[in-house]
Amino acid sequence: MLQNVIAGLQGVIDQAMVGNFVGSKGNAALGDSWQIILIVVVFLSSMFTGMGVLVARFAGANQPDKVNRVVYQAFLTAFALSVLLALIGYFASPVLLDIINAAPEVQQEALPFLRAMFMGIFGMMMFFMLSGAFRAAGDAHTPLRLGISMTVLTIGFNLILIPRFGTLGAAYGTIASSSSVALYGMWRLTRPSSVIHFERGMDRSVDFTIIRSLFKYGLPTGVQGIAMNVGGVLMLRFIGSLEQSAAAQAAYAVCYTQLFSLITWTSNGLLGAAATIAGQNLGAGNADRAVEGVRVASRIGLGAAAVVGLVFVAAPNLLLAIFGMKDPLVQSLAKQLLFYLSISGLFITVALSYTGGLQGTGDTRSPLYISVISQVIIPLGLCTIFQATRGLQPADIWLAIVIGHVTRCTLSWMRFRQGKWRSIRVDIEHARP
């Protein structure tokens, strides 16, 4: 949780600096670009979910050799995919910005940022992979240290680069910090004292049996993430069609992409914790303790979301001032959105805790179906209906977001309670020893 709060604050600081040095078009460019980048990040991260399923189960069963083998194959796969998708993303960036209907002045700021982030995406991928691997193996402190280091480095780089390069400086700072931390984390994997370590004599060839297992459990999560982020991109198209599109995009970028991350990043930390607890305990043959761990995670998340939501409602002017948001129309839309998000946060944090329980035990398909229904079909369907019947308003989009989160919470809780995950078996016994 602490690691993810720190990561969320890093994004807030980036957005605030860009807002103050570049203005609202910089805020919109950063928010639009991250919606696109997250599609790629989530796809590459899909195998990290598969890795987490295998690592947690083998750690719980006290099989460290299998843990090391799985992580090494995940490292090879992440490297290859990040290079491939970086090249594709660089050349596809103009088309992607057209798809989300970004305003011309926003595209001018967003295109260099987006291309730079694609080309430097390897460091970010390694950071996510290393954090997931150490956490699934039971070491939550190393990911925390990596996260703190990356945040401090990013802030330091951005203080120098954003005043000089504007929005593009935020990309340079993130690339430099994530690459530095990734190199340190890879060095940690060579240390015998590490809970995961690559020994000198270990087989370093590609093992497609393990890689297939990574994608077997991880690909549904990748498709889930892509569907959710495509839904987010299409939601930006609805926002771009509003009469006050530029102001609404700036409000959405700050409130939903950044401030709401104080809830979602905390909840994603709980998702990872719930997945680890559920997977390790199932591997150790204690399914009832897995259930209790997920319940505790949801209660912690609910308390944190309530506190952050209260701040959204009680002090919106203070929060918006951090990002240099002075335009009256942008402020009005942002305050309205923060009210809706204060309600939405209560449901998304519970949903993510139970999603972690399902994914950690190996049931990665159910969260996919639930996410497509709740995060894509329902909110986009509602916006389409509103737009066709009476004209779309910003509050309609905010309401659609809340209804989607309520649906995801309900379906995730119901699916976990069914308990079908108890019978899932995980192994790589056919992989090369």
Coordinates of C-alpha atoms in Angstrom, one line a residue:
M1 CA 0.0 0.0 0.0
L2 CA 2.7 2.4 1.0
Q3 CA 4.7 1.7 -2.2
N4 CA 1.6 2.4 -4.4
V5 CA 0.7 5.6 -2.5
I6 CA 4.2 6.9 -3.1
A7 CA 3.9 5.9 -6.8
G8 CA 0.6 7.8 -6.9
L9 CA 2.1 10.8 -5.4
Q10 CA 4.8 10.8 -8.0
G11 CA 2.1 11.1 -10.7
V12 CA 0.5 13.9 -8.8
I13 CA 3.7 15.8 -8.5
D14 CA 4.4 15.4 -12.2
Q15 CA 0.9 16.7 -13.1
A16 CA 1.2 19.6 -10.6
M17 CA 4.6 20.7 -12.0
V18 CA 3.4 20.4 -15.6
G19 CA 0.2 22.3 -14.7
N20 CA 2.2 25.1 -13.2
F21 CA 4.9 25.4 -15.8
V22 CA 2.8 24.6 -19.0
G23 CA -0.8 25.2 -18.0
S24 CA -4.1 23.3 -18.5
K25 CA -3.1 22.0 -22.0
G26 CA -0.1 20.4 -20.4
N27 CA -2.4 18.7 -17.8
A28 CA -4.6 17.5 -20.5
A29 CA -1.7 16.2 -22.6
L30 CA -0.2 14.3 -19.6
G31 CA -3.6 12.7 -18.8
D32 CA -4.4 11.8 -22.4
S33 CA -0.9 10.3 -22.9
W34 CA -1.0 8.2 -19.8
Q35 CA -4.4 6.7 -20.8
I36 CA -2.6 5.4 -23.9
I37 CA 0.6 4.3 -22.2
L38 CA -1.3 2.3 -19.6
I39 CA -2.8 0.1 -22.3
V40 CA 0.7 -1.0 -23.3
V41 CA 1.9 -1.2 -19.7
V42 CA -1.1 -3.3 -18.7
F43 CA -0.6 -5.7 -21.6
L44 CA 3.1 -6.2 -20.7
S45 CA 2.1 -6.5 -17.0
S46 CA -0.3 -9.3 -17.8
M47 CA 2.4 -11.9 -17.6
F48 CA 3.5 -10.4 -14.3
T49 CA 0.1 -11.5 -12.9
G50 CA 0.8 -15.0 -14.3
M51 CA 4.2 -14.8 -12.7
G52 CA 2.7 -13.8 -9.4
V53 CA 0.3 -16.7 -9.5
L54 CA 3.1 -19.2 -10.0
V55 CA 5.6 -17.5 -7.6
A56 CA 3.1 -17.1 -4.7
R57 CA 2.0 -20.7 -5.1
F58 CA 5.5 -22.1 -5.2
A59 CA 6.7 -19.9 -2.4
G60 CA 3.8 -21.1 -0.3
A61 CA 4.7 -24.7 -1.1
N62 CA 8.4 -24.0 -0.3
Q63 CA 9.8 -24.6 -3.8
P64 CA 12.4 -21.8 -4.3
D65 CA 14.0 -23.3 -7.4
K66 CA 10.7 -23.1 -9.2
V67 CA 10.3 -19.5 -8.0
N68 CA 13.7 -18.5 -9.5
R69 CA 13.0 -20.3 -12.8
V70 CA 9.6 -18.6 -13.2
V71 CA 11.0 -15.1 -12.5
Y72 CA 13.9 -15.5 -15.0
Q73 CA 11.6 -16.5 -17.8
A74 CA 9.3 -13.5 -16.9
F75 CA 12.4 -11.3 -17.2
L76 CA 13.3 -12.6 -20.7
T77 CA 9.7 -12.2 -21.9
A78 CA 9.3 -8.7 -20.5
F79 CA 12.5 -7.5 -22.2
A80 CA 11.5 -8.9 -25.6
L81 CA 7.9 -7.5 -25.5
S82 CA 8.9 -4.1 -24.2
V83 CA 11.3 -3.6 -27.1
L84 CA 8.7 -4.7 -29.7
L85 CA 5.9 -2.6 -28.3
A86 CA 8.1 0.5 -27.8
L87 CA 8.9 0.6 -31.6
I88 CA 5.2 0.0 -32.5
G89 CA 4.1 2.7 -30.0
Y90 CA 6.5 5.3 -31.3
F91 CA 5.1 5.2 -34.9
A92 CA 1.5 4.7 -33.8
S93 CA 1.5 7.7 -31.4
P94 CA -0.2 10.2 -33.8
V95 CA -3.0 7.8 -34.6
L96 CA -3.6 7.0 -31.0
L97 CA -3.9 10.6 -30.1
D98 CA -6.4 11.0 -32.9
I99 CA -8.4 8.1 -31.6
I100 CA -9.0 9.8 -28.2
N101 CA -10.1 13.0 -29.9
A102 CA -7.4 15.1 -28.2
A103 CA -7.6 18.8 -29.1
P104 CA -4.9 20.1 -31.5
E105 CA -3.2 22.2 -28.8
V106 CA -3.2 19.1 -26.5
Q107 CA -1.8 16.9 -29.2
Q108 CA 1.1 19.3 -29.8
E109 CA 2.1 18.8 -26.2
A110 CA 1.3 15.1 -26.0
L111 CA 3.0 13.7 -29.0
P112 CA 6.7 14.2 -28.0
F113 CA 5.8 13.0 -24.4
L114 CA 4.1 9.9 -25.7
R115 CA 6.8 8.9 -28.1
A116 CA 9.5 9.4 -25.5
M117 CA 7.6 7.3 -23.0
F118 CA 7.2 4.5 -25.5
M119 CA 10.9 4.4 -26.3
G120 CA 11.9 4.4 -22.6
I121 CA 9.3 1.9 -21.4
F122 CA 11.8 -0.9 -20.6
G123 CA 12.8 0.6 -17.2
M124 CA 9.1 0.9 -16.1
M125 CA 8.4 -2.7 -17.2
M126 CA 11.4 -4.0 -15.2
F127 CA 10.2 -2.0 -12.2
F128 CA 6.8 -3.6 -12.3
M129 CA 8.1 -7.0 -12.9
L130 CA 10.7 -6.9 -10.0
S131 CA 8.1 -5.4 -7.6
G132 CA 5.6 -8.1 -8.5
A133 CA 8.1 -10.9 -8.2
F134 CA 9.5 -9.9 -4.8
R135 CA 6.1 -9.2 -3.4
A136 CA 4.7 -12.6 -4.6
A137 CA 7.7 -14.4 -3.0
G138 CA 7.0 -12.7 0.4
D139 CA 9.5 -9.8 0.3
A140 CA 7.4 -6.6 0.4
H141 CA 10.3 -4.4 1.6
T142 CA 12.4 -4.5 -1.6
P143 CA 9.6 -3.2 -3.8
L144 CA 9.0 -0.5 -1.3
R145 CA 12.6 0.6 -1.4
L146 CA 12.6 0.5 -5.2
G147 CA 9.4 2.6 -5.3
I148 CA 10.7 5.2 -2.9
S149 CA 14.0 5.4 -4.9
M150 CA 12.2 5.9 -8.2
T151 CA 9.9 8.5 -6.8
V152 CA 12.7 10.5 -5.3
L153 CA 14.8 10.3 -8.5
T154 CA 11.8 11.3 -10.6
I155 CA 11.1 14.3 -8.5
G156 CA 14.7 15.3 -8.7
F157 CA 15.0 14.9 -12.4
N158 CA 11.7 16.6 -13.1
L159 CA 12.6 19.7 -11.0
I160 CA 15.5 20.1 -13.5
L161 CA 13.8 18.9 -16.7
I162 CA 10.2 20.2 -16.6
P163 CA 11.1 23.9 -16.4
R164 CA 13.5 23.4 -19.3
F165 CA 11.6 21.0 -21.6
G166 CA 8.0 21.4 -20.4
T167 CA 5.7 18.3 -20.7
L168 CA 8.5 16.4 -22.5
G169 CA 10.7 16.9 -19.4
A170 CA 8.3 14.8 -17.4
A171 CA 8.9 11.9 -19.8
Y172 CA 12.7 12.3 -19.5
G173 CA 12.5 12.3 -15.8
T174 CA 10.4 9.2 -15.6
I175 CA 12.6 7.3 -18.1
A176 CA 15.8 8.2 -16.2
S177 CA 14.5 7.3 -12.8
S178 CA 12.8 4.0 -13.8
S179 CA 15.8 2.8 -15.8
S180 CA 18.2 3.6 -12.8
V181 CA 16.0 1.7 -10.4
A182 CA 15.5 -1.2 -12.8
L183 CA 19.3 -1.7 -13.1
Y184 CA 19.6 -1.8 -9.3
G185 CA 16.8 -4.3 -9.0
M186 CA 18.3 -6.6 -11.7
W187 CA 21.6 -6.5 -9.7
R188 CA 19.6 -7.5 -6.6
L189 CA 18.6 -10.7 -8.4
T190 CA 22.2 -11.8 -8.5
R191 CA 22.6 -11.6 -4.6
P192 CA 22.5 -14.9 -2.8
S193 CA 20.7 -13.2 0.2
S194 CA 17.8 -12.2 -2.0
V195 CA 14.5 -14.2 -1.7
I196 CA 14.8 -14.5 -5.5
H197 CA 18.2 -14.8 -7.1
F198 CA 19.6 -16.0 -10.4
E199 CA 22.5 -18.4 -9.6
R200 CA 25.6 -18.6 -11.8
G201 CA 25.0 -22.2 -12.9
M202 CA 21.2 -21.9 -13.6
D203 CA 19.8 -22.6 -17.0
R204 CA 19.6 -19.3 -18.9
S205 CA 17.9 -20.6 -22.0
V206 CA 14.4 -19.8 -23.0
D207 CA 11.8 -22.2 -21.5
F208 CA 8.6 -21.9 -23.6
T209 CA 6.7 -24.3 -21.2
I210 CA 7.1 -21.7 -18.4
I211 CA 6.4 -18.8 -20.7
R212 CA 3.2 -20.5 -21.8
S213 CA 2.2 -20.8 -18.1
L214 CA 2.9 -17.1 -17.6
F215 CA 0.5 -16.2 -20.4
K216 CA -2.0 -18.9 -19.5
Y217 CA -2.6 -17.2 -16.1
G218 CA -1.6 -13.7 -17.1
L219 CA -3.1 -13.1 -20.5
P220 CA -6.7 -12.9 -19.2
T221 CA -5.5 -10.1 -16.9
G222 CA -3.7 -8.4 -19.8
V223 CA -6.9 -8.5 -21.9
Q224 CA -8.8 -7.3 -18.9
G225 CA -6.4 -4.3 -18.5
I226 CA -6.5 -3.5 -22.2
A227 CA -10.3 -3.6 -22.2
M228 CA -10.5 -1.3 -19.2
N229 CA -7.9 1.1 -20.7
V230 CA -9.6 1.1 -24.1
G231 CA -12.8 1.8 -22.2
G232 CA -10.9 4.8 -20.6
V233 CA -9.7 6.0 -24.0
L234 CA -13.2 5.8 -25.5
M235 CA -14.5 7.6 -22.4
L236 CA -12.0 10.4 -23.4
R237 CA -13.8 10.5 -26.8
F238 CA -17.1 11.2 -25.0
I239 CA -15.4 13.9 -23.0
G240 CA -13.8 15.3 -26.1
S241 CA -17.3 15.6 -27.7
L242 CA -18.6 17.8 -24.9
E243 CA -19.2 21.5 -25.5
Q244 CA -16.6 22.2 -22.8
S245 CA -14.2 19.5 -24.0
A246 CA -10.9 21.1 -23.1
A247 CA -12.0 22.1 -19.6
A248 CA -13.6 18.6 -19.0
Q249 CA -10.4 16.8 -20.2
A250 CA -8.3 18.9 -17.9
A251 CA -10.6 18.2 -15.0
Y252 CA -10.6 14.5 -15.8
A253 CA -6.8 14.3 -16.2
V254 CA -6.3 15.9 -12.7
C255 CA -9.1 14.4 -10.7
Y256 CA -9.5 10.9 -12.2
T257 CA -6.0 10.2 -13.5
Q258 CA -4.1 11.8 -10.6
L259 CA -6.2 12.5 -7.4
F260 CA -8.2 9.3 -7.7
S261 CA -4.9 7.5 -7.8
L262 CA -4.7 8.1 -4.0
I263 CA -7.5 5.5 -3.8
T264 CA -6.7 3.3 -6.8
W265 CA -2.9 3.0 -6.1
T266 CA -3.6 2.1 -2.5
S267 CA -6.3 -0.3 -3.6
N268 CA -3.9 -1.9 -6.2
G269 CA -1.4 -2.3 -3.4
L270 CA -4.1 -4.3 -1.5
L271 CA -4.8 -6.2 -4.7
G272 CA -1.2 -7.3 -4.8
A273 CA -1.3 -8.1 -1.1
A274 CA -4.5 -10.1 -1.3
A275 CA -3.2 -12.0 -4.3
T276 CA 0.0 -12.9 -2.5
I277 CA -1.8 -14.0 0.7
A278 CA -4.4 -16.0 -1.2
G279 CA -1.8 -17.7 -3.5
Q280 CA 0.7 -18.5 -0.8
N281 CA -2.0 -19.9 1.6
L282 CA -3.6 -21.9 -1.1
G283 CA -0.1 -23.3 -2.0
A284 CA 0.3 -24.2 1.7
G285 CA -3.1 -25.9 1.7
N286 CA -4.9 -23.3 3.9
A287 CA -7.8 -22.0 1.8
D288 CA -9.7 -20.6 4.8
R289 CA -6.9 -18.3 5.7
A290 CA -6.8 -17.1 2.1
V291 CA -10.4 -16.1 2.5
E292 CA -9.8 -14.2 5.7
G293 CA -6.8 -12.4 4.2
V294 CA -8.9 -11.0 1.3
R295 CA -11.6 -9.9 3.7
V296 CA -9.1 -8.0 5.8
A297 CA -7.6 -6.3 2.7
S298 CA -11.0 -5.1 1.6
R299 CA -11.7 -3.6 5.1
I300 CA -8.4 -1.8 5.1
G301 CA -9.1 -0.4 1.6
L302 CA -12.6 0.7 2.6
G303 CA -11.2 2.7 5.5
A304 CA -8.5 4.4 3.3
A305 CA -11.0 5.2 0.6
A306 CA -13.4 6.8 3.1
V307 CA -10.7 9.1 4.4
V308 CA -9.5 10.2 0.9
G309 CA -13.1 10.6 -0.3
L310 CA -13.8 12.9 2.7
V311 CA -10.8 15.1 1.6
F312 CA -12.2 15.2 -1.9
V313 CA -15.5 16.6 -0.6
A314 CA -14.2 18.8 2.2
A315 CA -11.1 20.5 0.5
P316 CA -11.5 20.4 -3.3
N317 CA -10.1 24.0 -3.7
L318 CA -6.9 23.1 -1.9
L319 CA -6.4 20.0 -4.0
L320 CA -7.0 21.7 -7.3
A321 CA -4.7 24.6 -6.4
I322 CA -1.8 22.2 -6.3
F323 CA -2.2 21.7 -10.0
G324 CA -2.5 25.3 -10.8
M325 CA -6.1 25.0 -11.9
K326 CA -7.4 28.6 -11.9
D327 CA -10.0 28.6 -14.7
P328 CA -13.5 28.9 -13.2
L329 CA -15.0 26.4 -15.6
V330 CA -12.3 23.8 -15.1
Q331 CA -12.6 24.2 -11.3
S332 CA -16.4 23.8 -11.4
L333 CA -16.2 20.5 -13.4
A334 CA -13.3 19.2 -11.3
K335 CA -15.2 19.8 -8.0
Q336 CA -18.2 18.0 -9.5
L337 CA -16.1 15.0 -10.5
L338 CA -14.4 14.8 -7.1
F339 CA -17.8 14.4 -5.5
Y340 CA -18.7 11.5 -7.7
L341 CA -15.2 9.9 -7.2
S342 CA -15.6 10.2 -3.4
I343 CA -18.5 7.7 -3.7
S344 CA -16.8 5.6 -6.4
G345 CA -13.7 5.0 -4.4
L346 CA -15.6 3.1 -1.7
F347 CA -16.6 0.5 -4.3
I348 CA -13.5 0.2 -6.4
T349 CA -11.3 -0.5 -3.4
V350 CA -13.4 -3.5 -2.3
A351 CA -13.6 -4.7 -5.9
L352 CA -9.8 -4.6 -6.3
S353 CA -9.3 -6.6 -3.1
Y354 CA -11.5 -9.4 -4.2
T355 CA -10.0 -9.2 -7.7
G356 CA -6.6 -9.8 -6.1
G357 CA -8.0 -12.8 -4.2
L358 CA -9.3 -14.3 -7.5
Q359 CA -6.1 -13.6 -9.5
G360 CA -3.8 -14.8 -6.8
T361 CA -5.4 -18.2 -6.6
G362 CA -5.3 -18.6 -10.4
D363 CA -8.8 -17.5 -11.4
T364 CA -7.8 -14.8 -13.8
R365 CA -10.7 -15.2 -16.3
S366 CA -13.5 -14.1 -14.0
P367 CA -12.0 -10.6 -13.3
L368 CA -11.7 -10.3 -17.1
Y369 CA -15.4 -10.9 -17.7
I370 CA -16.4 -8.8 -14.8
S371 CA -14.2 -5.9 -15.9
V372 CA -15.5 -5.9 -19.5
I373 CA -19.1 -5.8 -18.2
S374 CA -18.6 -3.2 -15.5
Q375 CA -15.8 -1.0 -16.9
V376 CA -16.6 -1.0 -20.6
I377 CA -20.1 -2.1 -21.5
I378 CA -22.0 -0.4 -18.7
P379 CA -20.3 3.1 -18.6
L380 CA -19.8 3.4 -22.4
G381 CA -23.4 2.1 -23.0
L382 CA -24.8 4.7 -20.6
C383 CA -22.9 7.5 -22.2
T384 CA -24.1 6.4 -25.6
I385 CA -27.7 6.3 -24.4
F386 CA -27.4 9.8 -22.8
Q387 CA -25.8 11.2 -25.9
A388 CA -28.4 9.8 -28.2
T389 CA -31.5 10.8 -26.1
R390 CA -30.9 14.1 -24.5
G391 CA -27.4 15.3 -25.2
L392 CA -24.3 14.3 -23.1
Q393 CA -23.4 16.4 -20.0
P394 CA -20.2 16.0 -17.9
A395 CA -22.3 14.8 -14.9
D396 CA -23.6 11.9 -17.1
I397 CA -20.0 10.7 -17.7
W398 CA -19.2 11.0 -14.0
L399 CA -22.3 9.0 -13.0
A400 CA -21.5 6.3 -15.6
I401 CA -18.0 5.9 -13.9
V402 CA -19.7 5.4 -10.5
I403 CA -22.2 2.9 -11.7
G404 CA -19.4 0.9 -13.4
H405 CA -17.5 0.7 -10.1
V406 CA -20.5 -0.4 -8.1
T407 CA -21.1 -3.2 -10.6
R408 CA -17.5 -4.4 -10.5
C409 CA -17.6 -4.4 -6.7
T410 CA -20.8 -6.5 -6.5
L411 CA -19.7 -9.1 -9.2
S412 CA -16.2 -9.5 -7.8
W413 CA -17.5 -10.1 -4.3
M414 CA -20.1 -12.6 -5.5
R415 CA -17.6 -14.6 -7.6
F416 CA -15.0 -14.9 -4.8
R417 CA -17.7 -16.1 -2.4
Q418 CA -18.6 -19.0 -4.8
G419 CA -15.2 -20.5 -3.9
K420 CA -14.5 -22.2 -7.2
W421 CA -10.9 -21.0 -7.0
R422 CA -10.2 -23.5 -4.2
S423 CA -9.9 -26.4 -6.7
I424 CA -7.4 -24.7 -9.1
R425 CA -4.1 -26.6 -9.4
V426 CA -0.9 -24.8 -10.5
D427 CA 2.4 -26.4 -11.5
I428 CA 5.2 -26.4 -14.2
E429 CA 6.2 -30.0 -13.8
H430 CA 6.6 -30.5 -17.6
A431 CA 9.1 -27.6 -17.8
R432 CA 12.8 -28.4 -18.3
P433 CA 14.4 -29.1 -14.9

